Amino acid sequence: MDTENHKDQSNVTCKEQNKHAIDATTTAHRRQPHRNKKSVGAADSNTVVDSRATDDSRVDNDSNSTSDSCAAVEIKNHKKNGENLAKLSDDEDSQDGIDLDRKFEADTLKDILLHPFEGRTWDRLVRLLCRPTDPALLALCRFLFGFLMIIDTVEERGMNSADIRWGDPTECRFPLVNWLRPLPLQWMYLVYITMLICAVCVMLGLAYRVSCPTFMCCYWYIFLLDKTSWNNHSYLFGICSFLFTITDANRYWSIDALINPKIRNAHVPSWNYVLFRTQIFLVYFIAGLKKLDLDWVMGYSMMDLSEHWVFAPFQLFLTKSQIDLFVVHIGGLIIDLFVGFFLLSEKSRPLGLLISSSFHVMNSQMFQIGMFPYGMLCMQLIFCTQNLPRRVFARIPASLSLFTPDSSEEDCQPSYHCVYTKEDVKSLTSGCSYSSKEQIPPTQPNKRHRLVAAFAIAFIAWQCFLPYSHGITKGYNNWTNGIYGYSWDMMVHNWNVQHVRLTYKDKDTNKSGYLHPNIWSGGSRRWSGHVDMIKQYAHCIEHNLKAYNINNVELYFDIWRSLNQRFQQRLVDPAVNVLQAEWSPFKQATWIMPLIVNKTYWRERMAELEYWMNADRAVHNYSSIVFVADFPGMNLENYVHKDFGNTSLHVLEGEVIVERMDVGKNYSLQAGQIIQIPADTFHSVYTVSSTPSSYMYTFINTTDVKFMEQFTKFQTDLEASNSVNETLKKYSKDPYLSHYKDLLDETSLIKSELEIKNSMINIFKSFLWKKYAAFRRSIRLGFGAVYCLITNSSFGEFLNSTYIGESHQKK
């Protein structure tokens, strides 16, 4: 009887204490907004025991013994209740944690706005930036970024063509600063190999604190070596490599975390996510602000994109011009301006991800812009909840989860990079023994936390300022403002280079001549649009001409460009010796010719003239129109190719004098007048009006027109004839007969190739083969350079043997 009474009393005591334990567990979950689902799932069978262990410190040893035995009995009797509790705790943890975080963020932002200079506000901001967060999402982005950088190193950074890009010592370079020079080719391959290996290590999270900064240094070195390859997305990848270097992206799903238990699944401070999210947000938002440019809004920046297959659904109910204006320009403006806000908001994030993903997939098909669309597709995930990878990995069957983290691990362990609340520390340290106070996670911001917070704010401010820094870096301003490459003015400015003339004058012999514009530029003409690179190119040419005994030279550039469908006009003064011209990064170059903006209204009329010209189907494939504007007192010297037998000059505005050098006569023309220009002759057009003149060239390739007329007749006779030999005999005296045969063979070959390429399987095979060939060549030449360095053998001979092998493969 006594035994039964004692048992009943024990059961009552167990129920009361376990009820208290359940309440304590729920309260602990509510106090821990950063505890993840994985810990709750692991606590299905141990929730009561762990909670009781926390409260046992308040009772004596007899109560401890009773509680332990009661807990064991209660676990057995209430297993189902424990499972329901875990689920309930998980839901409450997630929702309550989000609510607490939002309240803390709102209060902090309110303090910043109302009391920006109070110490309490700064302390709350430091806590906000250093609060602990789940490392899973940051690790996923690290893995994807490393994978993309492996491909980027081979392709866009140019490892597969490094021998072509860096192999010619006489080729002119365009570095950010003139003292930055490429290494010898063999050592450049060593840089690429290092960069490739480090990209693999970044992806795997191996030796992360060494591999990531090494990759970043190699990346920025190659990036800064050549301004002709600069673009916004290459700069973005460099920024991301810097951010990954300073963040704790190896705390989860990394080999480092597998090897080192101290960092495994450790919290990361929230500023790790804040910097990435802010950077991606600014890419979109500032790109949208740049698209408020009138040229973009009116639809002159990107022309004829409507013909691409990605716009096929819009072609069902919109004209091509409507697609170009409303879908490409206005749609692109709206997406860039607002998609960042959609991604920041939890409720609108799914829609934002759908819009941005569709946007980047379309861009990947329309433009050759490397890994940028895929990089943005990956980095947009940084806006998701931090435990997204855990939830995904938890759905993977155990038989397939060999390379995924164990989603049933206990909670994230504390990190001294974060600042915790006292409630967080109690829950994190319960059941743990610390030998000293220094091992307890910090609950107050220290000097390091404050410095990191200050750096994060400074970095964000710098990224906001840099795209609008053209008021300081005036030397890089041309017709458009801003430092090219990282102003986020993506696709806003569409350039067309019509004519570049490079004249040299030997001051010792007083002789002058012309040089091919790309003689030492490696084939790129991007230098012709930026005065800083024109200056660099001029000094490089001066150096190279010394090999031809031209030691005292003057160089003059006459560059004609068009901005966003405007008239072709001069960029720089052709009468200025560029070698003696002044240039400074902080001063506007005085030898730049201004953009003729008062003729911008002509663009609509120019489009109409071009449309009517192309309406003549007989010649539209063999004709071209060039619209030119020039300044008073200047002249354009031009040569008409011998194939353009029908060339005319039509004056649109102003007054010009046309000097025909073949007959030695001058012709004065005013607006509305036309003159024919003979083929294979030089002529000069002088602007004599007090305002800039504008005129239009119409070129018709009469040689091609005549050839196609004869070829069409030959093809018709060949199809109608019963004997091919008879047709060939009939045209035996035609000087173009061999060209007819070549064109027929080429046409049939193109048709067969198109049939093959139209197969999706063959397209995919071709894609994989190109990637494989690029990687194979990169690895062969890269490790060949390393082998030659180790063995002290000739890398030139190795290259020659590689070229011979490649030529045999092509055959």
PDB file of N, CA and C in Angstrom, residues 803-811:
ATOM      1  N   TYR A 803      50.639  23.311 -80.655  1.00  0.00           N
ATOM      2  CA  TYR A 803      50.026  23.860 -81.863  1.00  0.00           C
ATOM      3  C   TYR A 803      50.006  22.829 -82.993  1.00  0.00           C
ATOM      4  N   ILE A 804      51.066  22.066 -83.109  1.00  0.00           N
ATOM      5  CA  ILE A 804      51.118  21.022 -84.145  1.00  0.00           C
ATOM      6  C   ILE A 804      50.027  19.980 -83.891  1.00  0.00           C
ATOM      7  N   GLY A 805      49.874  19.583 -82.623  1.00  0.00           N
ATOM      8  CA  GLY A 805      48.831  18.617 -82.289  1.00  0.00           C
ATOM      9  C   GLY A 805      47.447  19.156 -82.566  1.00  0.00           C
ATOM     10  N   GLU A 806      47.218  20.423 -82.273  1.00  0.00           N
ATOM     11  CA  GLU A 806      45.903  21.026 -82.528  1.00  0.00           C
ATOM     12  C   GLU A 806      45.612  21.115 -84.024  1.00  0.00           C
ATOM     13  N   SER A 807      46.636  21.428 -84.811  1.00  0.00           N
ATOM     14  CA  SER A 807      46.427  21.492 -86.268  1.00  0.00           C
ATOM     15  C   SER A 807      46.090  20.122 -86.840  1.00  0.00           C
ATOM     16  N   HIS A 808      46.688  19.060 -86.302  1.00  0.00           N
ATOM     17  CA  HIS A 808      46.367  17.705 -86.761  1.00  0.00           C
ATOM     18  C   HIS A 808      44.938  17.329 -86.386  1.00  0.00           C
ATOM     19  N   GLN A 809      44.491  17.737 -85.210  1.00  0.00           N
ATOM     20  CA  GLN A 809      43.132  17.432 -84.779  1.00  0.00           C
ATOM     21  C   GLN A 809      42.104  18.121 -85.658  1.00  0.00           C
ATOM     22  N   LYS A 810      42.387  19.358 -86.082  1.00  0.00           N
ATOM     23  CA  LYS A 810      41.455  20.068 -86.957  1.00  0.00           C
ATOM     24  C   LYS A 810      41.326  19.386 -88.308  1.00  0.00           C
ATOM     25  N   LYS A 811      42.441  18.816 -88.763  1.00  0.00           N
ATOM     26  CA  LYS A 811      42.391  18.126 -90.057  1.00  0.00           C
ATOM     27  C   LYS A 811      41.597  16.824 -89.960  1.00  0.00           C
TER      28      LYS A 811
END
